[in-house]
Short mmCIF file of C-alpha atoms in Angstrom, two decimals:
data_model
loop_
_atom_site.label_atom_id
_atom_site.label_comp_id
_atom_site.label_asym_id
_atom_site.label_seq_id
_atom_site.Cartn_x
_atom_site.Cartn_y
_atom_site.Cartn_z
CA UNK A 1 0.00 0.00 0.00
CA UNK A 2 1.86 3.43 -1.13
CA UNK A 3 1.69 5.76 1.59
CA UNK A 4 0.91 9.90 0.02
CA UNK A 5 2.70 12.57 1.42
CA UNK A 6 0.50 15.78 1.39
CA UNK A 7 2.22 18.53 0.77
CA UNK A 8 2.09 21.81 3.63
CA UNK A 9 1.49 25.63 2.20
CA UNK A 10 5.16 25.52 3.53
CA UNK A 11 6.47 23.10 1.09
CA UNK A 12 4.74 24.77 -1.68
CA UNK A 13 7.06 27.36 -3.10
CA UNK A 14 4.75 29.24 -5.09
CA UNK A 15 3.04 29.71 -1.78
CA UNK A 16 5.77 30.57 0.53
CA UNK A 17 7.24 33.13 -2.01
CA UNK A 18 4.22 34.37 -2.44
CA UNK A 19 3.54 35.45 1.12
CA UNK A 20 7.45 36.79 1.61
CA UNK A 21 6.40 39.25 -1.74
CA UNK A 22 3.48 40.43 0.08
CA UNK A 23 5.16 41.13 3.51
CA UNK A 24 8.60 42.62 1.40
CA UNK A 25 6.57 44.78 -0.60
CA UNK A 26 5.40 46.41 2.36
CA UNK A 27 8.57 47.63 3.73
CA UNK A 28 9.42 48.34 0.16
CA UNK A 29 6.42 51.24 0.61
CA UNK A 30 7.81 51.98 4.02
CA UNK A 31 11.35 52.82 2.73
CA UNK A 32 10.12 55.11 -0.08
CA UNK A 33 8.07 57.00 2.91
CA UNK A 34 10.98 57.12 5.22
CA UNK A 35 12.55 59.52 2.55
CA UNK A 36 9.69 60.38 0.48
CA UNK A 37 10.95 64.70 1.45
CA UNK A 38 14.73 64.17 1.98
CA UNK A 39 14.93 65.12 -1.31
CA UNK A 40 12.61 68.32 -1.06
CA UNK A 41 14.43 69.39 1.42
CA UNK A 42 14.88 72.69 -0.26
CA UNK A 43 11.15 73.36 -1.38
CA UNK A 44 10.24 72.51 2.18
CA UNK A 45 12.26 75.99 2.99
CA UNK A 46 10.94 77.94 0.72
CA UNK A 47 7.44 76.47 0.64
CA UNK A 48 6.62 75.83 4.42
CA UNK A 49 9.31 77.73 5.70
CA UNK A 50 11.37 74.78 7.60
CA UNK A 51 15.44 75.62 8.18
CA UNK A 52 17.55 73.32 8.77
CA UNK A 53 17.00 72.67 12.24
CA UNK A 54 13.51 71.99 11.80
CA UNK A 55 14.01 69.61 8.76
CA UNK A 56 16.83 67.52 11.60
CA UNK A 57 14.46 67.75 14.04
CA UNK A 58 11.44 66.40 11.59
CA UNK A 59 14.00 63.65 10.51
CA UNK A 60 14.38 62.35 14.04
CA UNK A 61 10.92 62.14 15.06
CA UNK A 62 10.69 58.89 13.53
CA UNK A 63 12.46 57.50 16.20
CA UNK A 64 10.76 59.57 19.17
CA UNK A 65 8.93 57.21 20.35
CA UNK A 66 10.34 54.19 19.68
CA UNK A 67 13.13 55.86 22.02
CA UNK A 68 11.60 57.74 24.49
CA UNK A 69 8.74 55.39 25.52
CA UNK A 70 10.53 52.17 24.78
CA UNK A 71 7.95 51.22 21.62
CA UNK A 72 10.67 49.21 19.58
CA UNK A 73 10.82 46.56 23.04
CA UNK A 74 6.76 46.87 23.38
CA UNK A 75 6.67 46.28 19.55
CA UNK A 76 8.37 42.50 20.12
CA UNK A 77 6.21 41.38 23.53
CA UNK A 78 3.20 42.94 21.26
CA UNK A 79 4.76 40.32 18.52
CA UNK A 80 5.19 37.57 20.65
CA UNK A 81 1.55 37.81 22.62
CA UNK A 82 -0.64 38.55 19.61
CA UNK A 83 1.00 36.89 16.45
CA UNK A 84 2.42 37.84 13.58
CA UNK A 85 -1.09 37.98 11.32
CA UNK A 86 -2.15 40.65 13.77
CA UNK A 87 1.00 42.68 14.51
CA UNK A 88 1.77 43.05 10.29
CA UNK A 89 -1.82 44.79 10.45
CA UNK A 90 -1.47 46.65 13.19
CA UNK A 91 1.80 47.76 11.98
CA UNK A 92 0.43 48.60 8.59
CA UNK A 93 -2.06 50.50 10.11
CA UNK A 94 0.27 53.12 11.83
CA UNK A 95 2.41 53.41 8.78
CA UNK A 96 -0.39 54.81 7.02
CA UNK A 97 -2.65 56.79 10.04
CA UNK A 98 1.11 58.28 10.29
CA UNK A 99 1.11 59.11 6.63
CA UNK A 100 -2.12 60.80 6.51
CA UNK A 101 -1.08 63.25 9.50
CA UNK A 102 1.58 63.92 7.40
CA UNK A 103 -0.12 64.36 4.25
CA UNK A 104 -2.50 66.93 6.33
CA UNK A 105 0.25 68.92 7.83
CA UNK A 106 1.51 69.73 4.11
CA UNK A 107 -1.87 70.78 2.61
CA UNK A 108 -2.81 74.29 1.67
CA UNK A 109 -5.62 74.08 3.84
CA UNK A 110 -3.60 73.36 6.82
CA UNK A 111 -1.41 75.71 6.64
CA UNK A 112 -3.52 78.45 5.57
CA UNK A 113 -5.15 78.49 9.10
CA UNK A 114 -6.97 74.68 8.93
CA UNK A 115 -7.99 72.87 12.06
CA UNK A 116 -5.67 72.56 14.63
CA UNK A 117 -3.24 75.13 12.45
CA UNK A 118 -3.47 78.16 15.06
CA UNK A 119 -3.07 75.44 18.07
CA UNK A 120 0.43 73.80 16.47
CA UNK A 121 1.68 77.27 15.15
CA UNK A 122 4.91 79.36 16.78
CA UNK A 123 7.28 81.59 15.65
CA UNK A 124 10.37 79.48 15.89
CA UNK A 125 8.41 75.93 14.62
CA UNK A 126 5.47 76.09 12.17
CA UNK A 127 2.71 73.98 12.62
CA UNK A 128 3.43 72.04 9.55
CA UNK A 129 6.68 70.82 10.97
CA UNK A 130 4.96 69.87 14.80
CA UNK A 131 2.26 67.88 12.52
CA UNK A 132 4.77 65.94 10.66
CA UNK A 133 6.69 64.89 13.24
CA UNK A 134 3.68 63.57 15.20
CA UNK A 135 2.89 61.91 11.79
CA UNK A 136 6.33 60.59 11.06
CA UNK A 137 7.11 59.38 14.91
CA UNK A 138 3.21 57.27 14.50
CA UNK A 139 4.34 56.07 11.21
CA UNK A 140 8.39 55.27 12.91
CA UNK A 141 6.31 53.15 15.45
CA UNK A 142 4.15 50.97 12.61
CA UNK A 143 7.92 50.73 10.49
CA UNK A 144 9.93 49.27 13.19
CA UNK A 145 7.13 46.78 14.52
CA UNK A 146 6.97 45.70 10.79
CA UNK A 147 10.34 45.53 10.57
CA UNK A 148 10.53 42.88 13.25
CA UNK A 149 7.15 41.37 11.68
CA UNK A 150 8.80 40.60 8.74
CA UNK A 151 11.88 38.79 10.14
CA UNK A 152 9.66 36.69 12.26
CA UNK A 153 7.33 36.20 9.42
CA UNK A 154 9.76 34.84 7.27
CA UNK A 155 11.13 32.56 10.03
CA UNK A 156 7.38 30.86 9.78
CA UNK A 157 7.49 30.27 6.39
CA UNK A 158 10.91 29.38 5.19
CA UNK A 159 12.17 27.73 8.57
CA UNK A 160 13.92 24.96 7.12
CA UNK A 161 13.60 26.06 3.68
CA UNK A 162 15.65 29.04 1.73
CA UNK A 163 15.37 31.10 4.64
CA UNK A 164 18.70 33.04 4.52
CA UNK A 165 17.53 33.66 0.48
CA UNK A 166 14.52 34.68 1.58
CA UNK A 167 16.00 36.94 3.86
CA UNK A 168 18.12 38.98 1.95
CA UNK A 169 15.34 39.02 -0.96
CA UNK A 170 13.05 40.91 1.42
CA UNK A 171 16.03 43.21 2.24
CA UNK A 172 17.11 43.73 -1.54
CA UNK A 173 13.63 44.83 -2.28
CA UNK A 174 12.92 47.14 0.77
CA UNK A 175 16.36 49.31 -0.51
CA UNK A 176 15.24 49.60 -3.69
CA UNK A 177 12.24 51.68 -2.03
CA UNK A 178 14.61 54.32 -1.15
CA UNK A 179 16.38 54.42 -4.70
CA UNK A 180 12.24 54.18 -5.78
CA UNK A 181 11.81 57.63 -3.99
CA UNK A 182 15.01 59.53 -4.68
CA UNK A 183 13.61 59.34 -8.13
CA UNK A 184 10.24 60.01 -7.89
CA UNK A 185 9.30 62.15 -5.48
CA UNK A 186 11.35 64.99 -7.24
CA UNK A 187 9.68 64.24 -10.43
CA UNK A 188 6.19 64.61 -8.68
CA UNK A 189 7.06 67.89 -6.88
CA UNK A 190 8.86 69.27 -10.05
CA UNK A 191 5.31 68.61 -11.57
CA UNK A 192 3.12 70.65 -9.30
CA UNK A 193 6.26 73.40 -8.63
CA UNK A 194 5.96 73.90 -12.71
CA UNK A 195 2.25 74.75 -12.23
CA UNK A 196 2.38 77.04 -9.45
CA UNK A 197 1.15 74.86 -6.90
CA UNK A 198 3.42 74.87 -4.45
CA UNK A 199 2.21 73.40 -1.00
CA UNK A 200 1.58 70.14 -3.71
CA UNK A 201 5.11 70.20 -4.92
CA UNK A 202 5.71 68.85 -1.18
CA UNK A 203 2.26 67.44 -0.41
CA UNK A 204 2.06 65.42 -3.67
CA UNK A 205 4.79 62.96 -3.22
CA UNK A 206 3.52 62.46 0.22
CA UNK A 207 0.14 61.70 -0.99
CA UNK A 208 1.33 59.36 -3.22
CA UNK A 209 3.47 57.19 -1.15
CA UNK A 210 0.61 57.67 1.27
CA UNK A 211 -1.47 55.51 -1.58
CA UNK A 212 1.21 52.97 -1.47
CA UNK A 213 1.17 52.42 2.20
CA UNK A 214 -2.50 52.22 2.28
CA UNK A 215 -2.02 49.11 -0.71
CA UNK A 216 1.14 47.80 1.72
CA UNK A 217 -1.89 47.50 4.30
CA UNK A 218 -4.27 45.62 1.70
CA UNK A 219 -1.24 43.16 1.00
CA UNK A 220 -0.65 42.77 5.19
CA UNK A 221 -4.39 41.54 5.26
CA UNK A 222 -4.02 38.97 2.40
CA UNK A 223 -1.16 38.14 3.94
CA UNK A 224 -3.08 37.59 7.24
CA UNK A 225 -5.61 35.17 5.80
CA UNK A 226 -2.64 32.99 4.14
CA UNK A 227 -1.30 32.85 7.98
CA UNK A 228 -4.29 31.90 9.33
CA UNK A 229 -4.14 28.64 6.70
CA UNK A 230 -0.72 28.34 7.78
CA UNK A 231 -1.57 27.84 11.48
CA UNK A 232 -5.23 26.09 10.67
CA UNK A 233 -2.89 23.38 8.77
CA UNK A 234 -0.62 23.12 11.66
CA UNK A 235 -2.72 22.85 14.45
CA UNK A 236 -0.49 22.09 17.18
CA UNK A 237 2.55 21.98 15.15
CA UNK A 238 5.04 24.11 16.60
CA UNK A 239 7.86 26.25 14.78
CA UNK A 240 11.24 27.05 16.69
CA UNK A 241 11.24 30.78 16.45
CA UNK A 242 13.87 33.40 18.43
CA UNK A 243 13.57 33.60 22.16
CA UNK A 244 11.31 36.26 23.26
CA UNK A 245 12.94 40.02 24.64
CA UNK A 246 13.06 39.55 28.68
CA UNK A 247 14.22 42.46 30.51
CA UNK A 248 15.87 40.10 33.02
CA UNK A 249 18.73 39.19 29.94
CA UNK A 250 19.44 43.11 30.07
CA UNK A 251 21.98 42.88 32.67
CA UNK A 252 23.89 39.84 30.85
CA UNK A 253 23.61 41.87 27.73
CA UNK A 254 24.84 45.50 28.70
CA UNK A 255 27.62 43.67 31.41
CA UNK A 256 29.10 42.50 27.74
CA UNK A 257 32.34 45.03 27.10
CA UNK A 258 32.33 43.08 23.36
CA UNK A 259 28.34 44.09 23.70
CA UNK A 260 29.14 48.19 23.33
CA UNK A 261 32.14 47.75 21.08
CA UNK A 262 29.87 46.42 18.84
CA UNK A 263 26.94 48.51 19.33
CA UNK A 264 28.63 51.54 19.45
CA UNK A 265 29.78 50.53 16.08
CA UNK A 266 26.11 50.39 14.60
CA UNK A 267 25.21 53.54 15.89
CA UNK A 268 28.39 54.85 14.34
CA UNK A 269 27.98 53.31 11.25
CA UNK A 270 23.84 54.15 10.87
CA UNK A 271 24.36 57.62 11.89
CA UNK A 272 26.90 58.30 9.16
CA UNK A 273 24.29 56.94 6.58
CA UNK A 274 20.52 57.11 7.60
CA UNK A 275 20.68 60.62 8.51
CA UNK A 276 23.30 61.30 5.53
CA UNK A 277 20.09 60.53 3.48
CA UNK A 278 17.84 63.37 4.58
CA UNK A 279 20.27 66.13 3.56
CA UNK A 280 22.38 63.97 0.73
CA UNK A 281 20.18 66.01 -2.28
CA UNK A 282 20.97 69.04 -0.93
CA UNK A 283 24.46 68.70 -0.35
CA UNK A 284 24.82 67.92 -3.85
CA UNK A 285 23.15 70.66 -5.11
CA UNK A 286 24.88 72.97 -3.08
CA UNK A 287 28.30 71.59 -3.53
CA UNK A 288 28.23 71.04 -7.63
CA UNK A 289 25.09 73.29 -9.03
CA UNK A 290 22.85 70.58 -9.32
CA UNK A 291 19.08 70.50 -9.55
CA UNK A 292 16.98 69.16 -6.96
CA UNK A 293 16.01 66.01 -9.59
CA UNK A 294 19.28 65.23 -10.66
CA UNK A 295 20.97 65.38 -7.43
CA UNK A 296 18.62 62.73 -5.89
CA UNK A 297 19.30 60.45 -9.12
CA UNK A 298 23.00 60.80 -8.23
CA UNK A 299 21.93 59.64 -4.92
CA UNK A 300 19.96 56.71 -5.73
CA UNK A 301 22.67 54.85 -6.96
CA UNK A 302 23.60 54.43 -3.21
CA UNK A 303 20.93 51.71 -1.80
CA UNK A 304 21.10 50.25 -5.95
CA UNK A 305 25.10 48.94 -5.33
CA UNK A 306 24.41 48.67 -1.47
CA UNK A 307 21.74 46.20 -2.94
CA UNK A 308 23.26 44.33 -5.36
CA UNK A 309 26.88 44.32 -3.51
CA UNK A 310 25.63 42.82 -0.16
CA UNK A 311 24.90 39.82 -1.14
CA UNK A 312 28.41 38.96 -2.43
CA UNK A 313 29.87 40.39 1.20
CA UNK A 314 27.71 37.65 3.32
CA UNK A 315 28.74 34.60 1.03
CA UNK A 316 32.37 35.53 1.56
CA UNK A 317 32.16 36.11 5.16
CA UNK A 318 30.61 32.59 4.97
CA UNK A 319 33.29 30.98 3.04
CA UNK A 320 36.19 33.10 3.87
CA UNK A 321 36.10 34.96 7.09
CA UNK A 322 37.07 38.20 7.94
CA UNK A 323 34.36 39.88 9.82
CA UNK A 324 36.43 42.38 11.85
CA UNK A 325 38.74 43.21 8.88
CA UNK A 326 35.53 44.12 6.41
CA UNK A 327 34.04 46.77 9.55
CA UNK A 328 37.79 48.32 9.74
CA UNK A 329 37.66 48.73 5.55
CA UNK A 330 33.61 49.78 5.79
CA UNK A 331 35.12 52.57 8.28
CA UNK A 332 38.09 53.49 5.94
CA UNK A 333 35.42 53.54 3.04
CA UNK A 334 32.75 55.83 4.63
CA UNK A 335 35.46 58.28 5.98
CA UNK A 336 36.19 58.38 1.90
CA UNK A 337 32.93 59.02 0.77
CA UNK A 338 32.06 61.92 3.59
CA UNK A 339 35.52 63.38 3.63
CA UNK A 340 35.18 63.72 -0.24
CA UNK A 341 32.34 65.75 -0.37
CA UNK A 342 33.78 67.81 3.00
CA UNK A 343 37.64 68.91 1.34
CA UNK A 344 37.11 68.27 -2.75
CA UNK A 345 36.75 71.59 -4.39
CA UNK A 346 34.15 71.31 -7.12
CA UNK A 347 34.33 74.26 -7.63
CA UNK A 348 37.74 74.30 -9.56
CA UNK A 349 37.16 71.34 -11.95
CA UNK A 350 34.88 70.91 -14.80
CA UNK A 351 31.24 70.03 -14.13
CA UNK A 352 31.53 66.57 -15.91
CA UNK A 353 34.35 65.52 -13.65
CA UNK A 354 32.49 67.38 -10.41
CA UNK A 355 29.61 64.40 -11.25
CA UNK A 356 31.74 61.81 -11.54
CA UNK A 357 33.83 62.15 -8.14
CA UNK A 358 30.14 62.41 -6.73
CA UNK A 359 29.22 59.27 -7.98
CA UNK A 360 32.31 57.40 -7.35
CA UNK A 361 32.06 58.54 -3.47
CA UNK A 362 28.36 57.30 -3.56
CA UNK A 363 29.09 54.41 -4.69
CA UNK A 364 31.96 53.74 -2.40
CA UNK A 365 29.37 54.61 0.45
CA UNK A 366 26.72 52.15 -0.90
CA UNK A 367 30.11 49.95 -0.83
CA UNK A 368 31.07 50.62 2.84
CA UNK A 369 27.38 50.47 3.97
CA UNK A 370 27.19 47.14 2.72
CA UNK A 371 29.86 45.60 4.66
CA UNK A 372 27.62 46.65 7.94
CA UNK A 373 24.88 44.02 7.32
CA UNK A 374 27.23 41.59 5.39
CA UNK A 375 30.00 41.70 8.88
CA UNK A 376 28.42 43.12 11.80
CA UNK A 377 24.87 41.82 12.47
CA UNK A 378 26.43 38.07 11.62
CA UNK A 379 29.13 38.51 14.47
CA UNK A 380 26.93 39.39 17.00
CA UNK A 381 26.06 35.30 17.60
CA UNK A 382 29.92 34.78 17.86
CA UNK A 383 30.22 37.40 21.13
CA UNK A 384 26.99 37.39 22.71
CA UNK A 385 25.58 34.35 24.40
CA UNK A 386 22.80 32.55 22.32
CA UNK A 387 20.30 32.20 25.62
CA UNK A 388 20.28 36.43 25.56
CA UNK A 389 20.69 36.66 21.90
CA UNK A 390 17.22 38.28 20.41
CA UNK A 391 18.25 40.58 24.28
CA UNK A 392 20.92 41.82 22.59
CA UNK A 393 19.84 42.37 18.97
CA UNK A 394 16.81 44.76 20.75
CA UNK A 395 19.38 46.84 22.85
CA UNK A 396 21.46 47.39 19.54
CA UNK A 397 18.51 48.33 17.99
CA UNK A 398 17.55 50.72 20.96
CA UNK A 399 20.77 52.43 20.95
CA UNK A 400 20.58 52.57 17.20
CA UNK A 401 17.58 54.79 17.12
CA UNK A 402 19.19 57.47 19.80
CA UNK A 403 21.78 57.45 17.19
CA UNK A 404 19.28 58.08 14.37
CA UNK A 405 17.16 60.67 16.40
CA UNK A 406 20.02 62.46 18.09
CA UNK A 407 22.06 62.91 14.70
CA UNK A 408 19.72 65.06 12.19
CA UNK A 409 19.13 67.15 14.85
CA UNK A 410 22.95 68.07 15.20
CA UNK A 411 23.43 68.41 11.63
CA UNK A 412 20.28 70.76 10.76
CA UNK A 413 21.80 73.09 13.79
CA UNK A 414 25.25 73.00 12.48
CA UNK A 415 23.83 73.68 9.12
CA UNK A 416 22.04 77.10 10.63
CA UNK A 417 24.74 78.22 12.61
CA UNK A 418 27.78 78.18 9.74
CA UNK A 419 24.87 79.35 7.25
CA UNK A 420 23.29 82.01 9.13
CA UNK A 421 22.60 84.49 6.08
CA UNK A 422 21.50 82.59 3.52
CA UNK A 423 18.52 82.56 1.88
CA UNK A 424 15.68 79.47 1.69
CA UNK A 425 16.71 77.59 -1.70
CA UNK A 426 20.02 78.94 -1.86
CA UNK A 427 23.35 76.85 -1.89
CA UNK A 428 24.75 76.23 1.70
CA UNK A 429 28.36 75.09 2.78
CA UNK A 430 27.93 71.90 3.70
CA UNK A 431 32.08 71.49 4.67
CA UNK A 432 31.47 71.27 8.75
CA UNK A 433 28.57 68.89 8.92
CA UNK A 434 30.43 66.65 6.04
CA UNK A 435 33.76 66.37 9.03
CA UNK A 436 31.07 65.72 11.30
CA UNK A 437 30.23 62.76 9.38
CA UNK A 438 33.34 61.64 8.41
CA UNK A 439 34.19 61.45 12.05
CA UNK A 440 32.35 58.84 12.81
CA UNK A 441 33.81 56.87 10.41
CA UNK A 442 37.43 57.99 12.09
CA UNK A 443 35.91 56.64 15.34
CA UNK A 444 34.56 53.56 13.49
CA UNK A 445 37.87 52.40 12.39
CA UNK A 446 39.34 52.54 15.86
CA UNK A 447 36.66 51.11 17.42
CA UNK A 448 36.80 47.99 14.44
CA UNK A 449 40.64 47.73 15.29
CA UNK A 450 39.58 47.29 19.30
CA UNK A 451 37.41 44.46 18.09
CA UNK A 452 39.80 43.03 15.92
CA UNK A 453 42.37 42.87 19.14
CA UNK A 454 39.83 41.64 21.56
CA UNK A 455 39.17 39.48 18.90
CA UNK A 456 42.48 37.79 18.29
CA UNK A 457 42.87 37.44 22.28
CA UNK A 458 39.90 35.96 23.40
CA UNK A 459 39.03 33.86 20.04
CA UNK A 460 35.60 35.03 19.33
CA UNK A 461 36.01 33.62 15.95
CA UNK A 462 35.00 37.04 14.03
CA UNK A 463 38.04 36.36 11.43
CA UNK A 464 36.83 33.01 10.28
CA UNK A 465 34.15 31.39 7.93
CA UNK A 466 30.42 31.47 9.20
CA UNK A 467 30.42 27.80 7.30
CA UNK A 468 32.27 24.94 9.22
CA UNK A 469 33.85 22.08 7.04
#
């Protein structure tokens, strides 16, 4: 008698791929929002009268709460008590409430003397920049939760399976939301700006992102009814999934001097790219004549070879080794890029040859930032015990996003103070807050070198092949 084997929605590929494409195009959506004005950062000063200060402080308020109330740890108990089916809606759901704040702080209506205008409005912060934030910090809370969503998400599905693949797939296609943006959302603005319309030159792209989060949402719910098969079919079935976040781990976790070296290297690392991103177009235009459009094209090439390159990085740190050695070139690389655009005087060489340096240091920052993914989040199993692992990968996140809040703030200031007569839309110097950046890639490097030293003496590993033979 022939015994049939009936196949799981697991073991189905069209399936399983199927559900990772709905969950990856998602973050894909979320991406393109996270920068959907960093390159309008320039019509946001002449349109809604934000300096540069405001526009840093409007970049870190995606990370206000997630910081100051703890939301990225209440994000992974919410995850671990309620599921993934409902924490990828609920997730969704702020994303886009988040997105329509926004969209209302931008409109004419608004800030023409709308509800709630004459409440939000003061002389040194207009109400279109106190909306936004509240906006952007609601939609930061729905991002990060679906950031961790996704991970665990894809865990369920491909446990056993092409997980890693699947993985960096759903990583490769939420980057490509940010090169997505740095094209279109000039394009849009340049549209409206053309006709006049100028609160839609910066409302527009907003609005339409907006749409794409709200079809990210529809594709979290389909999502939710294929994970309710999923866990119908299993019944009882169990799948091994990361230890939850327990407070009590904390003290193992932060007592870890190899903990901070290596934390204090993603902050360093993240802070001299995420940020980077907000004022990038800007920079560009100001430091080579460049319009708003083609600056952000430039740009865009960044998360394109960061994409493409990072894949190549992990399967040689698999077969070859090298962790510690690829941070200490990542540093050297990013130092390159932001020291570039700091000292090289554009001014004195053609225009053709300007673009090109520009590129070539984007590219070599797409290079370095690569190498952070590829090396560091793969040595953190090799230093930190595996009982207060998923402990330690929330702290690194948590003092990640200080990193990410604190840092636009301090470049939008030093941006006001060494440009304190020029006009909204005019080229700034950019030289200080470039060193500023380009000094935490001089404290990266010696902070790689100190793990590469504790390293070699205490055997971590961090040198050698992820694969064993």
């Amino acid at each position: 008698m022939t015994q049939t084997t009936v196949q799981s929605l697991r073991d189905k590929p069209a399936v399983r791929w199927t559900a990772l494409i709905l969950v990856a195009l998602t973050m894909f959506f979320g991406y393109m929002f996270v920068d959907v004005l960093s390159p309008l950062k320039t019509q946001l000063e002449e349109t809604v009268k934000w300096d540069s200060t405001i526009f840093g402080t409007y970049g870190s308020s995606e990370f206000f709460i997630n910081v100051f109330c703890g939301f990225l740890i209440f994000a992974g108990i919410i995850l671990d008590k309620m599921g993934v089916r409902f924490t990828a809606i609920l997730s969704g759901s702020l994303m886009l409430l988040g997105a329509i704040i926004k969209i209302y702080a931008l409109s004419e209506y608004f800030n023409m003397g709308g509800i709630g205008f004459d409440l939000l409005n003061s002389a040194s912060f207009p109400a279109s920049a106190k909306l936004s934030c509240i906006g952007f910090a609601l939609f930061g809370c729905g991002c990060e939760m679906g950031g961790v969503t996704v991970s665990r998400a894809i865990v369920k599905w491909f446990q056993g399976k092409e997980m890693a693949l699947a993985m960096g797939i759903e990583m490769a296609i939420a980057r490509l939301g940010v090169f997505a943006v740095f094209w279109t959302s000039p394009m849009i603005s340049k549209h409206f700006a053309q006709k006049g319309e100028m609160f839609l030159s910066v409302q527009a792209p907003v609005i339409f992102v907006g749409i794409l989060l709200a079809v990210g949402l529809i594709l979290y719910i389909i999502y939710g009814f294929m994970d309710k098969a999923l866990e119908k079919e299993q019944g009882a079935e169990e799948i091994e999934e990361e230890e939850p976040f327990k407070f009590s781990d904390l003290g193992k976790v932060f007592g870890s001097g190899m903990f901070w070296i290596v934390a204090l290297l993603c902050v360093l690392y993240y802070s001299a790219i995420f940020p980077f991103q907000k004022y990038a177009t800007e920079m560009l235009s100001s430091n080579i004549g460049l319009e708003t459009e083609t600056a952000a094209k430039i740009f865009s090439m960044f998360p394109l070879g960061a994409m493409f390159i990072t894949p190549l990085l992990g399967a040689f740190l698999d077969y070859k080794g090298k962790g510690a050695t690829m941070l200490i070139i990542g540093a050297v690389l990013m130092f390159a890029c932001h020291a570039t655009f700091a000292f090289f005087p554009f001014n004195e060489v053609s225009h053709m040859a300007a673009v090109t340096i520009a590129i070539t240091a984007i590219v070599v920052l797409g290079i370095s930032f690569s190498l952070v993914p590829a090396a560091l989040w793969p040595s953190v199993p090799k230093i930190i015990d595996n009982k207060v692992l998923g402990s330690a990968y929330s702290a690194i996140f948590f003092i990640q996003n200080i990193g990410l809040m604190s840092v636009p703030i301090i470049i939008g200031r030093i941006l006001d103070v060494t440009n304190p007569n020029v006009a909204p839309g005019e080229p700034k110097n950019y030289t200080t807050a470039m060193i500023v950046f380009a000094m935490f890639g001089v404290a990266a490097f010696f902070l790689g070198f100190v793990l590469k030293i504790a390293d070699k003496k205490k055997g971590f590993g961090l040198e050698l092949p992820n694969k064993t033979k």
